[in-house]
Short mmCIF file of C-alpha atoms in Angstrom, two decimals:
data_model
loop_
_atom_site.label_atom_id
_atom_site.label_comp_id
_atom_site.label_asym_id
_atom_site.label_seq_id
_atom_site.Cartn_x
_atom_site.Cartn_y
_atom_site.Cartn_z
CA MET A 102 94.24 56.54 44.54
CA ILE A 103 91.17 53.99 43.92
CA CYS A 104 88.77 57.41 45.40
CA SER A 105 90.48 60.14 42.88
CA LYS A 106 89.57 57.54 40.28
CA PHE A 107 86.01 56.82 41.34
CA THR A 108 83.73 59.47 38.75
CA GLY A 109 79.94 58.84 40.86
CA ASP A 110 78.79 56.06 38.78
CA ASN A 111 81.46 53.99 38.05
CA ALA A 112 82.38 52.05 40.53
CA PHE A 113 81.73 48.15 39.97
CA GLU A 114 84.10 49.67 36.64
CA LEU A 115 86.50 50.04 39.87
CA ILE A 116 86.32 46.69 41.56
CA ARG A 117 86.27 44.42 38.63
CA ASN A 118 89.13 46.55 36.61
CA ILE A 119 91.86 47.39 40.30
CA ILE A 120 90.33 45.82 43.66
CA ALA A 121 89.37 42.41 42.50
CA PRO A 122 91.91 41.06 40.95
CA ALA A 123 94.23 42.76 44.00
CA LEU A 124 92.56 40.24 45.62
CA GLU A 125 92.96 37.68 43.94
CA ASN A 126 96.02 38.14 43.81
CA ILE A 127 96.57 38.30 47.17
CA GLY A 128 94.14 35.12 47.72
CA ASP A 129 96.25 33.53 45.47
CA MET A 130 99.42 33.85 47.45
CA TRP A 131 97.93 33.16 50.76
CA ASN A 132 96.50 30.59 49.01
CA CYS A 133 100.62 28.86 48.31
CA GLY A 134 102.03 30.73 51.17
CA GLU A 135 103.74 33.34 49.55
CA ILE A 136 101.27 35.63 52.17
CA ALA A 137 100.32 35.42 55.49
CA LEU A 138 96.29 36.01 57.38
CA SER A 139 96.83 38.43 58.54
CA GLN A 140 97.92 40.39 55.37
CA GLU A 141 95.53 39.64 53.88
CA TYR A 142 93.04 40.67 56.83
CA MET A 143 94.37 43.79 56.46
CA ALA A 144 94.24 44.27 52.31
CA SER A 145 90.64 42.92 52.87
CA LYS A 146 89.55 45.57 55.35
CA MET A 147 90.91 48.11 54.13
CA CYS A 148 88.72 47.02 50.57
CA GLU A 149 86.19 47.06 51.88
CA VAL A 150 86.30 50.60 53.73
CA ILE A 151 86.87 51.89 50.28
CA VAL A 152 84.14 50.18 47.73
CA GLU A 153 81.68 51.13 51.19
CA ASP A 154 82.69 55.17 50.31
CA ILE A 155 81.88 54.79 46.50
CA LEU A 156 79.07 51.72 46.64
CA PRO A 157 77.29 52.12 49.71
CA SER A 158 76.11 49.15 51.00
CA GLU A 159 71.68 51.15 49.76
CA SER A 160 72.78 51.31 46.32
CA SER A 161 70.60 50.52 44.50
CA SER A 162 73.87 49.70 41.68
CA ARG A 163 74.06 47.13 43.81
CA LYS A 164 71.88 44.75 40.93
CA ASN A 165 71.42 40.66 40.16
CA GLN A 166 73.56 39.42 42.94
CA PRO A 167 72.65 36.51 44.73
CA ILE A 168 71.71 36.87 48.19
CA LEU A 169 74.54 35.61 50.53
CA GLY A 170 74.30 34.49 54.66
CA ILE A 171 77.47 34.01 56.40
CA THR A 172 78.58 31.73 59.61
CA THR A 173 80.35 30.09 62.22
CA LEU A 174 77.62 27.57 62.93
CA GLY A 175 79.08 28.56 66.55
CA ASP A 176 82.63 29.02 66.51
CA GLU A 177 83.73 31.50 68.62
CA HIS A 178 86.86 31.79 66.44
CA MET A 179 85.58 34.70 64.16
CA LEU A 180 88.41 36.11 61.86
CA GLY A 181 88.11 33.32 58.89
CA LYS A 182 84.23 34.75 58.37
CA ARG A 183 85.29 38.26 58.78
CA ILE A 184 87.66 38.61 56.37
CA VAL A 185 85.29 36.37 53.48
CA ILE A 186 83.02 39.82 54.41
CA SER A 187 84.87 42.09 53.39
CA PHE A 188 85.47 40.45 51.30
CA LEU A 189 83.03 40.18 49.35
CA LYS A 190 81.71 43.66 50.12
CA SER A 191 85.30 44.34 48.27
CA CYS A 192 83.99 42.82 45.05
CA GLY A 193 80.46 44.93 45.38
CA PHE A 194 78.25 41.85 47.28
CA ASP A 195 76.09 42.20 50.92
CA VAL A 196 75.74 39.34 53.45
CA HIS A 197 73.97 39.09 56.57
CA ASP A 198 76.01 37.49 58.76
CA TYR A 199 74.78 35.51 61.38
CA GLY A 200 77.23 35.24 63.54
CA ASP A 201 77.63 32.46 65.71
CA MET A 202 73.98 31.17 65.83
CA ALA A 203 73.60 27.60 65.84
CA PRO A 204 72.11 25.57 62.93
CA GLU A 205 68.38 25.75 64.20
CA ASN A 206 68.90 29.57 64.01
CA VAL A 207 70.93 30.16 60.82
CA VAL A 208 67.88 27.86 58.67
CA ARG A 209 65.35 30.21 60.48
CA LYS A 210 67.29 33.37 59.02
CA ILE A 211 67.81 32.06 55.44
CA ALA A 212 64.22 31.35 54.95
CA GLU A 213 63.85 35.01 55.77
CA ASP A 214 66.44 36.73 54.27
CA ASN A 215 65.39 34.42 51.17
CA VAL A 216 69.37 33.01 50.85
CA GLN A 217 70.74 31.99 48.44
CA VAL A 218 74.10 30.66 49.32
CA ILE A 219 75.52 29.93 53.22
CA LEU A 220 78.95 30.44 53.24
CA VAL A 221 80.48 28.36 57.17
CA SER A 222 83.64 29.81 57.90
CA THR A 223 84.78 27.38 61.00
CA LEU A 224 87.95 26.06 62.50
CA MET A 225 87.03 23.61 65.23
CA LEU A 226 86.51 20.53 63.98
CA ASN A 227 83.79 20.46 65.73
CA PHE A 228 81.91 22.68 64.44
CA ALA A 229 83.43 22.18 61.03
CA HIS A 230 80.00 18.90 61.99
CA GLU A 231 77.25 21.15 61.90
CA VAL A 232 77.12 21.71 58.84
CA LYS A 233 75.81 18.58 58.51
CA LYS A 234 72.84 19.50 60.93
CA LEU A 235 72.92 23.04 58.39
CA ARG A 236 72.27 20.75 55.46
CA SER A 237 69.50 18.47 56.81
CA ILE A 238 67.38 20.79 58.53
CA LEU A 239 67.21 22.67 54.88
CA GLU A 240 66.90 20.24 52.88
CA SER A 241 63.83 18.52 55.61
CA ASN A 242 62.81 22.36 54.87
CA GLY A 243 62.91 21.64 51.53
CA SER A 244 65.41 24.45 50.77
CA GLY A 245 66.81 25.28 47.89
CA THR A 246 70.31 27.00 49.76
CA LYS A 247 74.05 26.21 48.98
CA ILE A 248 76.19 26.05 51.71
CA ILE A 249 79.92 26.49 50.32
CA VAL A 250 82.29 26.45 53.97
CA GLY A 251 85.81 27.21 54.72
CA GLY A 252 88.62 27.36 57.24
CA ALA A 253 91.51 25.26 58.46
CA PRO A 254 89.76 21.90 59.28
CA PHE A 255 89.23 22.17 56.13
CA MET A 256 92.17 23.10 54.80
CA PHE A 257 94.45 20.61 56.27
CA ASP A 258 91.94 17.47 55.32
CA PRO A 259 90.23 17.89 52.22
CA ASP A 260 88.18 14.91 51.75
CA LEU A 261 86.20 17.19 55.01
CA TRP A 262 83.73 19.38 52.87
CA ARG A 263 81.79 15.87 51.41
CA GLU A 264 81.85 14.93 54.87
CA VAL A 265 80.38 16.75 55.79
CA GLY A 266 77.53 17.35 53.17
CA ALA A 267 78.44 20.76 52.33
CA HIS A 268 78.09 21.70 48.29
CA ALA A 269 81.42 23.02 47.66
CA MET A 270 84.91 24.32 49.60
CA ALA A 271 87.07 27.42 49.03
CA ASN A 272 89.96 27.74 50.61
CA ASP A 273 90.01 31.03 50.68
CA ALA A 274 87.91 34.41 50.67
CA THR A 275 88.47 34.96 46.61
CA GLU A 276 87.70 31.21 45.88
CA SER A 277 84.79 31.82 48.45
CA LEU A 278 83.83 34.12 45.06
CA ASP A 279 84.59 31.58 42.28
CA VAL A 280 82.75 29.04 44.18
CA ILE A 281 80.10 31.07 44.59
CA CYS A 282 79.44 32.11 40.40
CA LYS A 283 80.08 27.97 39.84
CA LEU A 284 77.23 27.02 42.22
CA MET A 285 75.22 29.74 40.68
CA GLY A 286 75.41 28.86 36.86
CA GLY A 287 77.98 31.69 36.64
CA ASN A 288 75.71 34.46 36.69
CA THR A 289 77.33 36.28 39.87
CA CYS A 290 80.62 37.59 39.16
CA VAL A 291 81.89 40.72 39.69
CA ASN A 292 78.65 43.26 37.22
CA MET B 222 125.89 -2.58 70.10
CA SER B 223 123.81 -1.46 71.85
CA THR B 224 121.06 -4.26 73.41
CA GLU B 225 119.59 -2.25 76.33
CA GLU B 226 116.37 -0.37 76.12
CA MET B 227 116.67 2.96 77.07
CA SER B 228 113.96 4.87 79.35
CA SER B 229 112.55 7.45 77.31
CA MET B 230 113.54 10.92 79.61
CA GLU B 231 117.36 8.14 77.67
CA ARG B 232 116.04 8.38 74.32
CA VAL B 233 114.54 11.80 74.56
CA LEU B 234 117.47 13.43 75.66
CA THR B 235 119.81 11.80 73.11
CA THR B 236 118.32 13.24 69.70
CA LEU B 237 118.58 16.38 71.47
CA ASP B 238 121.53 15.90 71.68
CA HIS B 239 121.73 15.18 68.27
CA ARG B 240 122.58 12.26 68.72
CA GLU B 241 120.45 8.51 67.55
CA PRO B 242 118.96 6.82 70.67
CA ASP B 243 117.96 3.72 70.49
CA ILE B 244 114.10 4.34 67.98
CA VAL B 245 112.86 7.61 67.32
CA PRO B 246 111.11 9.22 69.87
CA TYR B 247 106.93 9.71 70.01
CA PHE B 248 105.39 12.03 72.13
CA LEU B 249 101.27 11.45 71.53
CA LEU B 250 100.06 14.21 73.02
CA LEU B 251 97.06 13.32 75.03
CA THR B 252 94.11 15.69 76.29
CA THR B 253 90.97 15.26 75.40
CA GLN B 254 91.25 11.61 74.92
CA GLY B 255 92.00 10.46 78.44
CA ALA B 256 87.74 11.43 79.15
CA LYS B 257 87.88 7.86 77.26
CA GLU B 258 89.63 6.28 79.64
CA PHE B 259 87.83 6.79 82.55
CA ASP B 260 83.80 7.22 79.99
CA VAL B 261 82.98 11.32 81.79
CA SER B 262 82.72 13.73 79.44
CA ILE B 263 85.46 16.23 78.91
CA GLU B 264 84.35 18.43 81.40
CA LYS B 265 84.04 16.50 84.19
CA TYR B 266 87.48 14.46 83.37
CA PHE B 267 89.24 18.89 83.07
CA SER B 268 87.45 19.12 86.83
CA ASP B 269 89.26 16.03 88.79
CA PRO B 270 93.49 16.37 88.77
CA GLU B 271 94.35 13.05 89.75
CA MET B 272 92.21 11.89 87.25
CA VAL B 273 93.85 13.86 84.61
CA ALA B 274 97.05 12.49 85.54
CA SER B 275 95.77 8.42 85.67
CA ALA B 276 94.67 8.56 81.94
CA GLN B 277 97.58 10.09 81.28
CA ILE B 278 100.27 7.43 82.85
CA SER B 279 97.16 4.63 81.40
CA MET B 280 96.92 5.87 78.00
CA GLN B 281 100.93 7.04 78.43
CA LYS B 282 101.54 2.84 79.46
CA LYS B 283 98.17 1.19 76.43
CA TYR B 284 100.52 3.37 74.33
CA GLY B 285 104.40 3.02 74.99
CA HIS B 286 104.93 6.96 73.97
CA ASP B 287 107.82 8.71 75.49
CA CYS B 288 105.56 11.68 77.29
CA TYR B 289 103.11 12.98 79.89
CA TYR B 290 101.37 15.45 78.88
CA SER B 291 99.63 18.00 81.86
CA PHE B 292 98.53 20.26 79.11
CA TYR B 293 93.99 20.75 79.30
CA TYR B 294 94.03 22.95 77.38
CA ALA B 295 94.37 27.05 76.14
CA SER B 296 91.50 28.70 77.37
CA LEU B 297 91.99 27.60 81.08
CA GLU B 298 95.08 30.53 81.03
CA LEU B 299 92.35 33.17 80.38
CA GLU B 300 89.98 32.13 83.39
CA SER B 301 92.77 32.72 85.46
CA TRP B 302 92.45 36.45 84.01
CA GLY B 303 89.27 35.81 84.07
CA GLY B 304 87.20 34.35 81.27
CA ASN B 305 85.33 31.33 80.60
CA THR B 306 85.51 28.25 78.41
CA VAL B 307 83.01 26.13 76.29
CA PHE B 308 82.54 22.81 76.85
CA TYR B 309 82.07 20.52 73.81
CA PRO B 310 81.07 16.63 73.98
CA ASP B 311 83.41 15.75 71.64
CA ALA B 312 86.34 17.93 71.31
CA SER B 313 89.35 20.77 73.43
CA PRO B 314 87.56 23.00 75.86
CA ASN B 315 87.54 26.23 73.84
CA CYS B 316 87.46 29.70 75.50
CA GLY B 317 84.23 32.41 75.83
CA LEU B 318 84.05 35.43 74.89
CA PRO B 319 87.12 37.89 75.10
CA LEU B 320 87.74 39.83 77.42
CA ILE B 321 89.25 42.64 76.50
CA HIS B 322 86.30 45.09 74.41
CA ASP B 323 88.65 47.93 74.24
CA ILE B 324 91.96 48.92 73.84
CA ASN B 325 91.74 51.19 76.48
CA ASP B 326 91.68 48.94 78.47
CA ILE B 327 94.84 47.11 78.52
CA SER B 328 96.81 50.07 80.62
CA SER B 329 94.70 48.81 83.70
CA LEU B 330 95.29 44.63 82.91
CA GLU B 331 96.51 43.11 85.53
CA ALA B 332 98.79 40.28 85.13
CA PRO B 333 96.96 37.26 87.93
CA ASP B 334 99.00 36.41 90.05
CA VAL B 335 99.32 32.18 89.01
CA TYR B 336 99.38 30.98 92.25
CA GLU B 337 95.49 31.90 93.16
CA SER B 338 93.72 30.60 89.71
CA PRO B 339 92.00 26.90 90.96
CA GLY B 340 92.16 26.36 87.26
CA LEU B 341 96.30 26.89 87.71
CA GLN B 342 96.29 25.41 90.31
CA LYS B 343 94.97 21.05 89.35
CA VAL B 344 97.15 21.33 85.84
CA LEU B 345 100.29 21.88 88.50
CA LYS B 346 98.48 18.90 90.90
CA THR B 347 97.67 17.17 87.65
CA THR B 348 102.01 17.38 87.39
CA SER B 349 103.08 16.47 90.67
CA ILE B 350 101.19 13.93 90.22
CA LEU B 351 102.41 12.69 87.15
CA LYS B 352 105.81 14.00 88.47
CA GLU B 353 106.29 11.06 90.90
CA HIS B 354 104.94 8.58 89.52
CA ALA B 355 107.88 9.46 85.92
CA GLY B 356 110.67 10.79 88.54
CA THR B 357 114.03 11.00 85.29
CA ASP B 358 112.28 8.13 83.20
CA ILE B 359 109.46 10.01 81.67
CA PRO B 360 109.33 13.94 80.54
CA ILE B 361 106.09 15.53 81.18
CA ILE B 362 105.16 18.49 78.56
CA GLY B 363 104.05 21.14 80.87
CA VAL B 364 102.11 23.82 77.69
CA VAL B 365 102.03 27.76 77.75
CA MET B 366 100.44 30.24 75.46
CA SER B 367 102.50 32.69 74.64
CA PRO B 368 102.12 36.11 75.43
CA PHE B 369 101.99 37.24 71.64
CA ALA B 370 99.47 34.46 70.84
CA LEU B 371 97.15 35.15 73.74
CA PRO B 372 95.43 37.97 72.97
CA SER B 373 93.85 36.24 70.15
CA MET B 374 91.96 34.45 72.85
CA GLN B 375 92.24 37.61 75.26
CA MET B 376 90.36 40.16 72.31
CA GLY B 377 89.94 38.22 69.14
CA MET B 378 91.99 38.11 66.56
CA ASP B 379 91.01 40.73 64.28
CA HIS B 380 90.67 43.23 67.02
CA TYR B 381 95.12 41.95 67.69
CA PHE B 382 95.47 42.14 64.25
CA ASP B 383 94.10 46.20 64.19
CA LEU B 384 96.38 46.49 67.84
CA ILE B 385 98.90 45.34 66.21
CA TYR B 386 99.53 46.81 62.69
CA GLU B 387 98.09 49.73 64.65
CA ASP B 388 98.88 50.38 68.11
CA PRO B 389 102.27 49.33 68.61
CA ASP B 390 103.04 50.68 71.88
CA ILE B 391 99.65 50.23 73.65
CA PHE B 392 100.83 45.92 71.97
CA GLU B 393 103.89 46.28 73.82
CA GLU B 394 102.62 47.39 77.18
CA LEU B 395 99.78 43.94 76.69
CA MET B 396 103.51 42.56 75.54
CA ASP B 397 105.10 43.40 79.24
CA ILE B 398 101.88 42.27 80.94
CA ASN B 399 101.42 38.86 79.35
CA LYS B 400 104.93 37.90 79.25
CA GLN B 401 104.61 38.79 82.87
CA PHE B 402 102.21 36.29 83.35
CA CYS B 403 103.58 33.16 80.69
CA ILE B 404 107.09 33.53 83.27
CA GLN B 405 105.66 32.87 85.58
CA TRP B 406 102.69 30.32 84.62
CA ALA B 407 105.68 28.26 83.33
CA ASN B 408 107.82 27.48 85.50
CA ALA B 409 105.67 27.08 88.24
CA GLN B 410 105.04 24.32 85.61
CA LEU B 411 108.13 22.94 86.22
CA GLU B 412 108.64 23.46 89.63
CA ALA B 413 106.13 21.27 89.68
CA GLY B 414 108.08 19.20 88.13
CA ALA B 415 107.82 19.66 84.68
CA THR B 416 110.75 18.49 82.67
CA ALA B 417 110.82 21.16 79.58
CA ILE B 418 107.36 23.74 78.64
CA CYS B 419 106.15 23.12 75.13
CA TYR B 420 106.28 26.96 74.29
CA PHE B 421 102.73 27.27 72.27
CA ASP B 422 103.21 30.32 69.51
CA PRO B 423 100.85 29.95 67.13
CA ILE B 424 100.68 33.29 65.68
CA SER B 425 104.01 33.89 65.08
CA SER B 426 103.83 31.33 62.58
CA SER B 427 104.33 32.51 59.05
CA THR B 428 100.69 31.19 58.58
CA ILE B 429 99.63 34.23 60.61
CA ILE B 430 101.92 37.32 60.22
CA PRO B 431 104.95 37.45 57.68
CA PRO B 432 108.19 36.97 58.49
CA GLU B 433 109.17 40.27 58.97
CA LEU B 434 106.52 41.19 61.86
CA TYR B 435 107.57 38.47 63.17
CA ARG B 436 111.58 40.02 63.92
CA LYS B 437 109.49 43.42 65.03
CA THR B 438 107.20 41.30 67.77
CA GLY B 439 106.72 37.55 67.86
CA PHE B 440 110.62 36.64 67.35
CA LYS B 441 110.79 39.95 70.09
CA VAL B 442 109.11 39.02 72.86
CA ALA B 443 109.99 34.71 72.91
CA LYS B 444 113.58 35.89 73.20
CA SER B 445 113.06 37.64 75.99
CA THR B 446 109.51 35.28 77.23
CA LEU B 447 112.38 32.03 76.46
CA HIS B 448 114.67 33.73 78.86
CA GLY B 449 112.79 33.79 81.72
CA ILE B 450 111.95 30.14 81.71
CA LYS B 451 114.64 28.71 83.77
CA GLY B 452 114.14 24.93 81.69
CA PRO B 453 114.35 23.97 78.68
CA THR B 454 111.63 24.58 76.18
CA ALA B 455 110.02 23.67 72.55
CA THR B 456 108.19 26.52 70.65
CA HIS B 457 104.66 25.29 68.69
CA MET B 458 103.28 26.64 66.04
CA ALA B 459 99.99 23.70 66.08
CA SER B 460 99.61 23.76 62.79
CA GLY B 461 100.77 26.60 61.14
CA ARG B 462 103.90 27.11 59.00
CA CYS B 463 107.90 27.65 60.05
CA LEU B 464 110.43 27.32 57.52
CA PRO B 465 110.49 31.78 56.29
CA ILE B 466 111.74 32.18 59.95
CA ILE B 467 113.16 29.24 61.01
CA LYS B 468 116.41 30.96 61.67
CA ASP B 469 114.45 33.19 64.36
CA ILE B 470 113.04 31.08 66.03
CA ILE B 471 116.43 29.08 66.34
CA LYS B 472 117.77 32.04 67.41
CA THR B 473 114.46 33.06 70.88
CA GLY B 474 117.33 30.29 72.25
CA THR B 475 114.62 27.35 72.11
CA SER B 476 115.19 23.51 72.05
CA ILE B 477 113.08 22.11 70.22
CA VAL B 478 109.99 23.50 66.94
CA CYS B 479 106.97 22.47 65.43
CA THR B 480 106.62 22.15 62.47
CA SER B 481 103.07 22.32 60.82
CA VAL B 482 101.84 19.29 58.22
CA LEU B 483 102.30 22.07 54.93
CA GLU B 484 105.70 21.63 55.24
CA ASP B 485 108.02 19.43 54.50
CA LEU B 486 109.69 18.05 57.68
CA ALA B 487 112.53 16.78 55.66
CA GLU B 488 113.54 20.89 55.11
CA VAL B 489 112.63 21.25 57.92
CA LYS B 490 114.93 19.00 59.74
CA LYS B 491 117.21 20.33 57.28
CA GLU B 492 117.43 23.74 58.30
CA CYS B 493 117.13 23.09 62.20
CA TYR B 494 119.89 20.39 61.84
CA GLY B 495 122.32 20.57 64.85
CA LYS B 496 120.64 23.56 65.88
CA ILE B 497 117.08 22.29 67.15
CA SER B 498 115.69 19.51 67.37
CA VAL B 499 112.55 19.08 64.60
CA LEU B 500 108.41 17.82 66.56
CA GLY B 501 105.62 16.04 64.62
CA ASN B 502 104.18 16.89 61.66
CA LEU B 503 101.41 14.11 61.32
CA ASN B 504 97.82 15.30 60.34
CA GLY B 505 95.11 15.26 63.41
CA ILE B 506 92.79 16.11 61.56
CA LYS B 507 93.03 13.72 58.08
CA MET B 508 94.28 10.47 61.29
CA ARG B 509 89.95 9.96 62.28
CA HIS B 510 89.90 8.22 59.27
CA TRP B 511 93.26 6.68 57.83
CA SER B 512 93.49 3.00 57.96
CA LEU B 513 95.89 1.45 59.28
CA GLU B 514 97.61 0.82 56.64
CA ASP B 515 97.77 5.25 56.03
CA THR B 516 99.36 5.21 59.47
CA GLU B 517 101.97 3.19 59.47
CA SER B 518 102.62 5.41 55.50
CA LYS B 519 102.68 8.41 57.44
CA VAL B 520 105.18 7.47 60.45
CA LYS B 521 107.48 5.52 58.52
CA GLU B 522 107.10 8.32 56.40
CA ALA B 523 108.33 10.76 59.45
CA ILE B 524 110.77 8.09 60.30
CA ASP B 525 112.13 8.89 56.79
CA LYS B 526 111.74 12.23 56.64
CA ALA B 527 113.62 13.18 59.46
CA ALA B 528 115.11 10.67 61.85
CA SER B 529 117.67 10.50 60.82
CA GLY B 530 120.90 11.91 63.74
CA GLY B 531 118.74 11.83 65.88
CA GLY B 532 117.77 15.89 66.42
CA TYR B 533 113.79 14.09 65.82
CA ILE B 534 110.98 13.26 67.98
CA LEU B 535 107.65 12.30 66.19
CA SER B 536 104.39 12.89 66.71
CA ASP B 537 101.39 15.45 65.52
CA ASN B 538 101.55 18.52 63.57
CA HIS B 539 99.14 21.08 66.27
CA GLY B 540 99.68 19.55 69.70
CA GLU B 541 97.00 17.90 70.49
CA ILE B 542 95.68 14.69 69.23
CA PRO B 543 91.50 15.31 68.57
CA TYR B 544 89.03 13.31 71.20
CA THR B 545 87.21 11.94 67.69
CA VAL B 546 90.63 9.66 66.55
CA PRO B 547 90.29 6.41 66.99
CA SER B 548 92.46 4.54 69.77
CA SER B 549 93.40 1.78 67.11
CA VAL B 550 95.08 4.38 65.01
CA ILE B 551 97.19 6.13 67.84
CA ASN B 552 97.63 2.64 68.43
CA GLU B 553 99.43 1.89 65.31
CA ILE B 554 101.00 5.24 65.59
CA SER B 555 102.88 3.34 68.65
CA ARG B 556 103.04 -0.10 66.57
CA SER B 557 104.81 1.13 63.23
CA VAL B 558 107.57 3.52 65.58
CA ARG B 559 108.66 0.84 66.92
CA LYS B 560 108.54 -2.06 63.19
CA TRP B 561 110.11 1.33 61.46
CA GLY B 562 111.40 3.29 64.32
CA TYR B 563 115.41 1.36 65.23
CA TYR B 564 118.08 3.20 64.57
CA ARG B 565 120.18 0.35 62.77
CA SER B 566 123.23 1.51 64.36
CA ASN B 567 121.95 0.53 67.34
#
């Protein structure tokens, strides 16, 4: 249905009017426990495919976007990261995927790619604490990159993001977009 | 009125029979914490089945809870399939990279023999030492990953979701192989002396898959697997929600369900009352920073919500208390159960 409405130059309009609201709704339902993680995953994955069709990564239409990175900081549990990437791509963003790199390597990649916001998704508590190291190295390098965290440990302990020195937390992929917007001064939502 | 204190086994069996024992039974599901007993690394600790048994015995003596927990860590099962484990200084070990890279590999996959796996033999050794020590006084809780949960480690969650949704036939093949392994592994632990098996089934949780999908997948897998396990079982959602599927869980033949801190313990107890018992649901992540007052308040709240009429065992909601939770908090859980957990009928 979405692809049939695509006229060649209305990708962001379709994202803004159809895809983003649908994903936002799905994110809200996940947050309330009304839908399951597998449904959020499949929805984000499908939207990612559609958006890749109407707005390829190399499209010049992708302008005024913040430069985003994402990592699990060593945690091998990749599902949360995968959902966030799919969601952000579905909303027309590019995301540098740093896999499960350790903080030192993530900081190097952040500098190389001029990343403005780094998202950290962890399942295990010990990797949530790696954010402290990430923040410390970023600060000692004089980097202004903002850190947004998410994942089970942050959900079960709503104060943990402050404890580990993140700039913000997001309960789910949808919320990550709102938080990115806020951290970047409100200028980075879907075009 | 009874004046004699029950043994842990009597206490647990009484509550499982939906009657009130002398005091609310509580399971401190301690795994990595045992390494602190010997001041060794977590990796070294889990390399020695006698050390694990000794730690279980000394922690039970110290805290007075109502079980031994012979569980090491989840990826130990994966090791027997050829996978590997990553150890950390202050957290539970985790599985390394998935071992199924292509779903076409599933048709040639073979379940390992439990008795030929050195890692699993360590658990059996620990279990038999605990059994020798416990006799019939203290329940020994063994653990299996459900056949439905194991693929999250075998192939990674994203590929596993793809399999469930897109390749139901291959999914069924994998379940058949995993069931064979799970049943053998559970029964081996029971033979070694485990009193009951905790069936870790977090993918079935309504946090992870929707109830209608559970009824077509995890439910059927649980029902047939639990049928093959020759002892009582407890179904654990490892912090995931269970309320939307609680009636189905009851039909799988399990005796206990562990609920998440994301759910109201009183509501779960109400749904389970007289049918199966409830385990849970202290927040293990927040427990790291609980004051003694917080701890007492949380224990009291859980007891107030779920203990009446029996059918309740107090525990954390994840199936293991994190390494970084201080012993002062664990000790306070015990003290608070002793303060607030006595049944008036006794």
